[in-house]
Structure formats: structure tokens, C-alpha cells
Amino acid sequence: MSGFLTYCLQRFTPVLLLLAGVNAVNAQSKRFVHVAAGDYSLGREGYINNPQRTVHTNGFDIAATELTNAEFEKFVQATGYVTDAERRKNALVFTPGLREFRWLEDSTACWRYPNGITRGGIEDKMDHPVTAISYRDAVAYCDWAGVRLPTLDEWEIASRAGAATTYFWGNEMTPLSAYANIWKGRDHLQADSTDGYMYTSPVASFKPNPWGLYDVYGNVFEYCEGRLPTDKAGSRAVHARGGSWWCSKNSCSFFNSVDIGSVKRGASFSNLGFRVVKR
């Protein structure tokens, strides 16, 4: 993940986001999980970006799944919104054969063609999470739909489902395959579809956590709101959590409740998406 994030930070510059208006109807069809008010244990001892601590929440409602292509398409159809990747033609895509942490810039890639036109579109993947969108695109969707992104703390509270361990089931990675679409190969030189999917999977294809949230450790990284202790003053980096289909134990092993990634807000990757929280 660190190499992936460094790459993002070096390649993208911010642009002004024009929002297409507000529509609170679309988001109401999503299934939300209510997280009760209370105090929750977050972070880990010795983690600079996520120190061990107790936080309080007044409660919130978070989507059970990541936002799908079908849901994002409704937004585009209603507003005519054009994503950063479509305007700037600079989405980062993946194809087997690349060395670790290497991605390709593809001018044809966008949310309709997450890994570029030559690698296929989303016609039969409308229930997969939307990807190849930037943080600004995610915020534009939220403003239209009358929802918002989760904060870093909210995402972690929801992913932990009451646990204080690295994963919601404990500290060992072994059960991960039952809960997350990740990359199981030793490296990315050869395609890996051992769990049935090389790229994204339909949302909720794997088991949920005890609170009913799906794909918290896999499928796509999820944009969150918030700052890290190590963010420099004036930094416009944004953050994502949870791991992705591209993440393996040998690279980008962020598929847990502790690690937090960073990316520039104009960057678009085929393993980055989001879930929403009710306002």
C-alpha cells in the first residue's frame, strides 16, 4: 500500500469540483446498519497514525455494502456528472504481469471501464462496487444523494463490530478468505482468480462482519473523511481504509481494522471506492 500511495501522491494535482446539486432520494434505498452511541476502542499501541485510544460516538447509520456501479450510474444519469478520470484521462489500472506496486495510467479508464476499455466494461458488473473514481467524485455523489462519507473513526468502529483486535474476529489473518475479496497470489505477475474474482466481486459476495457490513477488508479501498497525525499542514491528501481485490499479504496488506491509507484527492484507481453514511 505504501508504494501505491506514494505513487498517487506524486502524480496528481487537485482541481475544482463542481457539484451537480442535491438529491436525497437515491440513497434511501440502500440498506444501512445502525451503530449505537457509545465508547469504542480504536487503533493499536505503537501506531503513529492510529494510536490506541477510546472514542465516543453519538451513533450513526452506515451502508452495509460499498456503493455499486448501478447506484453511481443513477447519479450520472440524473446530473450529467463527469468524473475526474473522464476529464483528465489518467486513471490508474492493473493487469496481471506487473511487478509489485506497479500500475498503468490508462486514458480510456473510468468508472465505466475500471481497468481500461481493452479489459472490459461494467455492463455485467452493475452490482460491483464503483471504482476508478476520485475522492472528489465520491463527495459529489454524496452531496447529490444526501449522504456523506464515514469518518476514519466511524469506519473503524463499524469494521471492528465491537472487537478491539486487528480483525473483527481476532488477530490472526487465517479466516480472511471467508470475508474478503483479496489477491491470494504470491505476487501480481500471474492472474489470481482463486476466490472466483481477479478484479472486483459483486458487493456482499463474501460473509459480513457480525454487525452486517460486507467487504470491509476487501473488494475496494473505501474513502473516508478525516486527518492523520502525520498529515502535513496544508496537505490535501485524503484517506481510505479496508484493503482491496489487489491487496495481498506480500504487498498492501491493509485488509484490517487498523491500517489507514493516503491518496491525493484527484487520483482514480480501479481498486478505490466508497460506502456512505446517513446525514
mmCIF file of C-alpha atoms in Angstrom, residues 1-271:
data_model
loop_
_atom_site.group_PDB
_atom_site.id
_atom_site.type_symbol
_atom_site.label_atom_id
_atom_site.label_comp_id
_atom_site.label_asym_id
_atom_site.label_seq_id
_atom_site.Cartn_x
_atom_site.Cartn_y
_atom_site.Cartn_z
ATOM 1 C CA MET A 1 0.000 0.000 0.000
ATOM 2 C CA SER A 2 2.768 2.447 0.853
ATOM 3 C CA GLY A 3 4.235 2.287 -2.650
ATOM 4 C CA PHE A 4 0.796 2.563 -4.194
ATOM 5 C CA LEU A 5 0.033 5.620 -2.097
ATOM 6 C CA THR A 6 3.355 7.254 -2.743
ATOM 7 C CA TYR A 7 2.733 6.812 -6.444
ATOM 8 C CA CYS A 8 -0.629 8.539 -6.108
ATOM 9 C CA LEU A 9 0.783 11.415 -4.134
ATOM 10 C CA GLN A 10 3.433 12.081 -6.730
ATOM 11 C CA ARG A 11 1.211 12.057 -9.791
ATOM 12 C CA PHE A 12 -1.938 14.030 -9.170
ATOM 13 C CA THR A 13 -2.901 17.653 -8.579
ATOM 14 C CA PRO A 14 -6.213 18.938 -7.296
ATOM 15 C CA VAL A 15 -8.889 20.555 -9.458
ATOM 16 C CA LEU A 16 -12.080 22.363 -8.533
ATOM 17 C CA LEU A 17 -15.059 20.103 -8.058
ATOM 18 C CA LEU A 18 -18.390 21.282 -9.333
ATOM 19 C CA LEU A 19 -21.271 19.670 -7.566
ATOM 20 C CA ALA A 20 -24.362 18.779 -9.509
ATOM 21 C CA GLY A 21 -26.977 19.536 -6.857
ATOM 22 C CA VAL A 22 -28.619 17.628 -4.076
ATOM 23 C CA ASN A 23 -30.990 14.684 -4.326
ATOM 24 C CA ALA A 24 -31.787 12.894 -1.123
ATOM 25 C CA VAL A 25 -33.921 10.197 -2.743
ATOM 26 C CA ASN A 26 -31.405 7.787 -4.209
ATOM 27 C CA ALA A 27 -29.533 6.931 -1.030
ATOM 28 C CA GLN A 28 -32.673 5.971 0.869
ATOM 29 C CA SER A 29 -32.900 2.658 -0.985
ATOM 30 C CA LYS A 30 -29.623 1.418 0.496
ATOM 31 C CA ARG A 31 -29.583 -0.902 3.484
ATOM 32 C CA PHE A 32 -27.951 0.762 6.447
ATOM 33 C CA VAL A 33 -26.521 -0.687 9.639
ATOM 34 C CA HIS A 34 -27.122 1.343 12.777
ATOM 35 C CA VAL A 35 -24.111 1.769 15.048
ATOM 36 C CA ALA A 36 -25.209 2.566 18.565
ATOM 37 C CA ALA A 37 -23.961 5.517 20.591
ATOM 38 C CA GLY A 38 -21.190 4.659 22.999
ATOM 39 C CA ASP A 39 -17.463 4.431 23.635
ATOM 40 C CA TYR A 40 -15.323 2.264 21.340
ATOM 41 C CA SER A 41 -11.715 1.097 21.449
ATOM 42 C CA LEU A 42 -9.782 2.051 18.297
ATOM 43 C CA GLY A 43 -6.212 1.994 16.996
ATOM 44 C CA ARG A 44 -3.263 -0.045 18.146
ATOM 45 C CA GLU A 45 -0.464 0.570 20.587
ATOM 46 C CA GLY A 46 2.593 1.954 18.805
ATOM 47 C CA TYR A 47 0.756 3.006 15.612
ATOM 48 C CA ILE A 48 1.578 6.663 14.945
ATOM 49 C CA ASN A 49 -1.279 7.198 12.508
ATOM 50 C CA ASN A 50 -3.787 5.226 14.553
ATOM 51 C CA PRO A 51 -2.791 5.191 18.218
ATOM 52 C CA GLN A 52 -4.697 3.112 20.715
ATOM 53 C CA ARG A 53 -7.498 5.153 22.248
ATOM 54 C CA THR A 54 -11.167 5.237 23.200
ATOM 55 C CA VAL A 55 -13.565 7.366 21.158
ATOM 56 C CA HIS A 56 -17.197 8.270 21.680
ATOM 57 C CA THR A 57 -19.873 8.370 19.014
ATOM 58 C CA ASN A 58 -23.451 9.549 19.250
ATOM 59 C CA GLY A 59 -24.374 6.799 16.823
ATOM 60 C CA PHE A 60 -24.626 6.687 13.013
ATOM 61 C CA ASP A 61 -26.064 4.656 10.156
ATOM 62 C CA ILE A 62 -23.557 3.215 7.667
ATOM 63 C CA ALA A 63 -24.270 1.382 4.399
ATOM 64 C CA ALA A 64 -23.977 -2.392 4.632
ATOM 65 C CA THR A 65 -22.177 -2.506 1.269
ATOM 66 C CA GLU A 66 -19.918 -0.419 -0.883
ATOM 67 C CA LEU A 67 -21.616 1.832 -3.438
ATOM 68 C CA THR A 68 -22.293 -0.059 -6.656
ATOM 69 C CA ASN A 69 -21.903 0.817 -10.307
ATOM 70 C CA ALA A 70 -25.694 0.798 -10.626
ATOM 71 C CA GLU A 71 -26.044 3.373 -7.870
ATOM 72 C CA PHE A 72 -23.335 5.597 -9.304
ATOM 73 C CA GLU A 73 -24.922 5.345 -12.748
ATOM 74 C CA LYS A 74 -28.174 6.803 -11.347
ATOM 75 C CA PHE A 75 -26.181 9.797 -10.148
ATOM 76 C CA VAL A 76 -24.524 10.288 -13.538
ATOM 77 C CA GLN A 77 -27.797 9.910 -15.412
ATOM 78 C CA ALA A 78 -29.521 12.435 -13.154
ATOM 79 C CA THR A 79 -26.782 15.055 -13.200
ATOM 80 C CA GLY A 80 -24.582 14.525 -16.236
ATOM 81 C CA TYR A 81 -21.637 14.440 -13.881
ATOM 82 C CA VAL A 82 -18.212 13.826 -15.445
ATOM 83 C CA THR A 83 -15.630 12.186 -13.205
ATOM 84 C CA ASP A 84 -12.035 13.278 -12.751
ATOM 85 C CA ALA A 85 -10.769 10.250 -14.661
ATOM 86 C CA GLU A 86 -13.029 11.040 -17.614
ATOM 87 C CA ARG A 87 -11.884 14.652 -17.720
ATOM 88 C CA ARG A 88 -8.216 14.096 -17.045
ATOM 89 C CA LYS A 89 -7.844 10.671 -18.687
ATOM 90 C CA ASN A 90 -5.399 9.488 -16.094
ATOM 91 C CA ALA A 91 -6.939 6.626 -14.111
ATOM 92 C CA LEU A 92 -4.512 4.026 -12.787
ATOM 93 C CA VAL A 93 -5.336 0.448 -13.792
ATOM 94 C CA PHE A 94 -3.980 -3.025 -13.276
ATOM 95 C CA THR A 95 -3.323 -6.032 -15.475
ATOM 96 C CA PRO A 96 -1.538 -9.268 -14.458
ATOM 97 C CA GLY A 97 2.166 -9.245 -15.200
ATOM 98 C CA LEU A 98 3.008 -6.014 -13.460
ATOM 99 C CA ARG A 99 5.621 -6.073 -10.740
ATOM 100 C CA GLU A 100 4.587 -5.256 -7.187
ATOM 101 C CA PHE A 101 3.077 -1.811 -6.678
ATOM 102 C CA ARG A 102 3.192 -1.070 -10.407
ATOM 103 C CA TRP A 103 0.088 0.367 -12.061
ATOM 104 C CA LEU A 104 -0.649 1.603 -15.572
ATOM 105 C CA GLU A 105 -2.015 5.018 -16.450
ATOM 106 C CA ASP A 106 -4.788 4.386 -18.972
ATOM 107 C CA SER A 107 -6.505 7.263 -20.774
ATOM 108 C CA THR A 108 -9.507 5.042 -21.544
ATOM 109 C CA ALA A 109 -10.164 4.029 -17.946
ATOM 110 C CA CYS A 110 -13.034 5.486 -15.948
ATOM 111 C CA TRP A 111 -15.850 4.133 -13.798
ATOM 112 C CA ARG A 112 -17.484 2.558 -16.879
ATOM 113 C CA TYR A 113 -14.188 0.851 -17.820
ATOM 114 C CA PRO A 114 -12.362 0.499 -14.484
ATOM 115 C CA ASN A 115 -9.265 -1.152 -15.977
ATOM 116 C CA GLY A 116 -9.439 0.425 -19.400
ATOM 117 C CA ILE A 117 -11.608 -0.292 -22.437
ATOM 118 C CA THR A 118 -9.489 -3.246 -23.576
ATOM 119 C CA ARG A 119 -10.154 -5.052 -20.275
ATOM 120 C CA GLY A 120 -13.912 -4.708 -20.465
ATOM 121 C CA GLY A 121 -16.704 -2.561 -19.111
ATOM 122 C CA ILE A 122 -19.251 -2.827 -16.324
ATOM 123 C CA GLU A 123 -22.252 -3.977 -18.385
ATOM 124 C CA ASP A 124 -22.456 -7.241 -16.441
ATOM 125 C CA LYS A 125 -20.992 -5.773 -13.244
ATOM 126 C CA MET A 126 -23.621 -3.319 -12.116
ATOM 127 C CA ASP A 127 -23.678 -4.920 -8.648
ATOM 128 C CA HIS A 128 -19.905 -4.490 -8.255
ATOM 129 C CA PRO A 129 -18.502 -1.512 -6.332
ATOM 130 C CA VAL A 130 -17.900 1.600 -8.396
ATOM 131 C CA THR A 131 -14.177 2.276 -8.898
ATOM 132 C CA ALA A 132 -11.855 4.499 -10.944
ATOM 133 C CA ILE A 133 -13.358 7.478 -9.177
ATOM 134 C CA SER A 134 -11.599 10.153 -7.164
ATOM 135 C CA TYR A 135 -12.354 11.379 -3.665
ATOM 136 C CA ARG A 136 -13.965 14.440 -5.253
ATOM 137 C CA ASP A 137 -16.209 12.211 -7.342
ATOM 138 C CA ALA A 138 -17.254 10.338 -4.198
ATOM 139 C CA VAL A 139 -18.076 13.594 -2.400
ATOM 140 C CA ALA A 140 -20.062 14.805 -5.424
ATOM 141 C CA TYR A 141 -22.148 11.638 -5.288
ATOM 142 C CA CYS A 142 -22.714 12.082 -1.554
ATOM 143 C CA ASP A 143 -23.860 15.682 -1.941
ATOM 144 C CA TRP A 144 -26.329 14.655 -4.626
ATOM 145 C CA ALA A 145 -27.624 11.667 -2.682
ATOM 146 C CA GLY A 146 -27.901 13.450 0.674
ATOM 147 C CA VAL A 147 -25.408 11.195 2.415
ATOM 148 C CA ARG A 148 -21.739 11.543 3.394
ATOM 149 C CA LEU A 149 -18.526 9.570 3.656
ATOM 150 C CA PRO A 150 -17.753 7.932 7.010
ATOM 151 C CA THR A 151 -15.091 9.490 9.186
ATOM 152 C CA LEU A 152 -11.932 7.475 9.806
ATOM 153 C CA ASP A 153 -13.196 6.660 13.304
ATOM 154 C CA GLU A 154 -16.685 5.716 12.143
ATOM 155 C CA TRP A 155 -15.312 3.346 9.521
ATOM 156 C CA GLU A 156 -13.124 1.655 12.107
ATOM 157 C CA ILE A 157 -15.908 1.366 14.669
ATOM 158 C CA ALA A 158 -18.154 -0.253 12.069
ATOM 159 C CA SER A 159 -15.463 -2.591 10.726
ATOM 160 C CA ARG A 160 -14.463 -3.809 14.198
ATOM 161 C CA ALA A 161 -18.055 -4.647 15.155
ATOM 162 C CA GLY A 162 -17.243 -4.280 18.828
ATOM 163 C CA ALA A 163 -13.848 -6.001 18.757
ATOM 164 C CA ALA A 164 -10.549 -4.424 19.818
ATOM 165 C CA THR A 165 -8.357 -6.667 17.666
ATOM 166 C CA THR A 166 -6.703 -6.295 14.253
ATOM 167 C CA TYR A 167 -9.645 -8.062 12.601
ATOM 168 C CA PHE A 168 -13.167 -8.271 13.939
ATOM 169 C CA TRP A 169 -12.580 -11.977 14.630
ATOM 170 C CA GLY A 170 -9.179 -11.605 16.347
ATOM 171 C CA ASN A 171 -5.542 -11.023 15.463
ATOM 172 C CA GLU A 172 -4.860 -13.929 13.081
ATOM 173 C CA MET A 173 -5.371 -13.415 9.335
ATOM 174 C CA THR A 174 -6.418 -17.003 8.603
ATOM 175 C CA PRO A 175 -10.224 -16.515 8.282
ATOM 176 C CA LEU A 176 -9.808 -13.588 5.865
ATOM 177 C CA SER A 177 -10.699 -15.570 2.744
ATOM 178 C CA ALA A 178 -14.222 -16.121 4.006
ATOM 179 C CA TYR A 179 -14.827 -12.393 4.398
ATOM 180 C CA ALA A 180 -12.827 -10.562 1.746
ATOM 181 C CA ASN A 181 -12.072 -10.446 -1.961
ATOM 182 C CA ILE A 182 -8.277 -10.031 -1.939
ATOM 183 C CA TRP A 183 -5.300 -11.106 -4.060
ATOM 184 C CA LYS A 184 -4.108 -14.537 -2.951
ATOM 185 C CA GLY A 185 -1.145 -14.950 -5.316
ATOM 186 C CA ARG A 186 2.414 -14.505 -4.080
ATOM 187 C CA ASP A 187 2.848 -11.551 -6.448
ATOM 188 C CA HIS A 188 0.976 -9.850 -9.284
ATOM 189 C CA LEU A 189 2.854 -11.418 -12.183
ATOM 190 C CA GLN A 190 0.179 -14.060 -12.699
ATOM 191 C CA ALA A 191 -3.579 -13.590 -12.636
ATOM 192 C CA ASP A 192 -5.243 -14.781 -9.447
ATOM 193 C CA SER A 193 -8.906 -15.823 -9.513
ATOM 194 C CA THR A 194 -8.707 -18.496 -6.834
ATOM 195 C CA ASP A 195 -11.648 -16.960 -4.964
ATOM 196 C CA GLY A 196 -13.631 -16.568 -8.190
ATOM 197 C CA TYR A 197 -12.654 -12.972 -8.907
ATOM 198 C CA MET A 198 -9.493 -11.377 -10.246
ATOM 199 C CA TYR A 199 -10.816 -7.822 -10.007
ATOM 200 C CA THR A 200 -13.883 -6.691 -8.032
ATOM 201 C CA SER A 201 -16.679 -9.007 -6.946
ATOM 202 C CA PRO A 202 -20.378 -8.208 -6.575
ATOM 203 C CA VAL A 203 -20.915 -6.497 -3.240
ATOM 204 C CA ALA A 204 -21.902 -8.870 -0.425
ATOM 205 C CA SER A 205 -20.368 -11.903 -2.170
ATOM 206 C CA PHE A 206 -18.425 -12.777 0.979
ATOM 207 C CA LYS A 207 -19.548 -13.173 4.599
ATOM 208 C CA PRO A 208 -20.426 -10.000 6.536
ATOM 209 C CA ASN A 209 -18.933 -8.936 9.841
ATOM 210 C CA PRO A 210 -21.043 -9.529 12.982
ATOM 211 C CA TRP A 211 -22.843 -6.217 12.524
ATOM 212 C CA GLY A 212 -23.826 -6.986 8.930
ATOM 213 C CA LEU A 213 -21.253 -4.965 6.982
ATOM 214 C CA TYR A 214 -19.855 -6.618 3.859
ATOM 215 C CA ASP A 215 -16.442 -6.230 2.206
ATOM 216 C CA VAL A 216 -14.843 -4.169 4.974
ATOM 217 C CA TYR A 217 -11.477 -5.898 4.414
ATOM 218 C CA GLY A 218 -11.594 -6.433 0.666
ATOM 219 C CA ASN A 219 -13.077 -5.689 -2.745
ATOM 220 C CA VAL A 220 -12.135 -1.983 -2.779
ATOM 221 C CA PHE A 221 -10.476 0.556 -0.533
ATOM 222 C CA GLU A 222 -13.060 2.962 0.874
ATOM 223 C CA TYR A 223 -12.659 6.727 1.052
ATOM 224 C CA CYS A 224 -13.117 8.268 4.498
ATOM 225 C CA GLU A 225 -13.107 11.787 5.920
ATOM 226 C CA GLY A 226 -10.527 12.892 8.452
ATOM 227 C CA ARG A 227 -6.891 13.718 9.082
ATOM 228 C CA LEU A 228 -3.941 11.709 10.373
ATOM 229 C CA PRO A 229 -1.417 12.856 12.990
ATOM 230 C CA THR A 230 1.288 12.697 10.313
ATOM 231 C CA ASP A 231 -0.575 14.777 7.708
ATOM 232 C CA LYS A 232 1.454 17.871 6.923
ATOM 233 C CA ALA A 233 -0.100 21.295 7.362
ATOM 234 C CA GLY A 234 -1.961 22.215 4.214
ATOM 235 C CA SER A 235 -1.828 18.680 2.861
ATOM 236 C CA ARG A 236 -4.697 17.845 0.549
ATOM 237 C CA ALA A 237 -4.220 14.115 0.872
ATOM 238 C CA VAL A 238 -7.304 12.094 1.685
ATOM 239 C CA HIS A 239 -7.569 8.679 3.256
ATOM 240 C CA ALA A 240 -9.007 5.260 2.510
ATOM 241 C CA ARG A 241 -9.366 2.098 4.520
ATOM 242 C CA GLY A 242 -10.041 -1.589 4.298
ATOM 243 C CA GLY A 243 -7.938 -3.283 1.601
ATOM 244 C CA SER A 244 -8.941 -4.310 -1.929
ATOM 245 C CA TRP A 245 -9.037 -7.098 -4.522
ATOM 246 C CA TRP A 246 -5.471 -6.098 -5.436
ATOM 247 C CA CYS A 247 -4.079 -6.365 -1.891
ATOM 248 C CA SER A 248 -2.069 -9.427 -0.913
ATOM 249 C CA LYS A 249 -0.242 -10.372 2.259
ATOM 250 C CA ASN A 250 3.033 -9.622 0.456
ATOM 251 C CA SER A 251 2.011 -6.150 -0.683
ATOM 252 C CA CYS A 252 -0.582 -3.679 0.505
ATOM 253 C CA SER A 253 -1.715 -5.821 3.418
ATOM 254 C CA PHE A 254 -4.078 -3.130 4.659
ATOM 255 C CA PHE A 255 -7.057 -5.524 4.847
ATOM 256 C CA ASN A 256 -7.717 -4.966 8.554
ATOM 257 C CA SER A 257 -9.269 -2.520 11.019
ATOM 258 C CA VAL A 258 -6.019 -0.740 11.932
ATOM 259 C CA ASP A 259 -4.138 0.486 8.855
ATOM 260 C CA ILE A 260 -5.042 3.724 7.085
ATOM 261 C CA GLY A 261 -4.012 4.626 3.535
ATOM 262 C CA SER A 262 -3.486 8.023 1.915
ATOM 263 C CA VAL A 263 -4.076 9.246 -1.619
ATOM 264 C CA LYS A 264 -4.402 12.553 -3.434
ATOM 265 C CA ARG A 265 -7.966 13.658 -3.836
ATOM 266 C CA GLY A 266 -7.815 13.760 -7.637
ATOM 267 C CA ALA A 267 -6.434 10.238 -8.035
ATOM 268 C CA SER A 268 -8.566 7.480 -9.577
ATOM 269 C CA PHE A 269 -7.665 3.813 -9.107
ATOM 270 C CA SER A 270 -9.508 0.662 -10.097
ATOM 271 C CA ASN A 271 -9.378 -0.598 -6.506
#
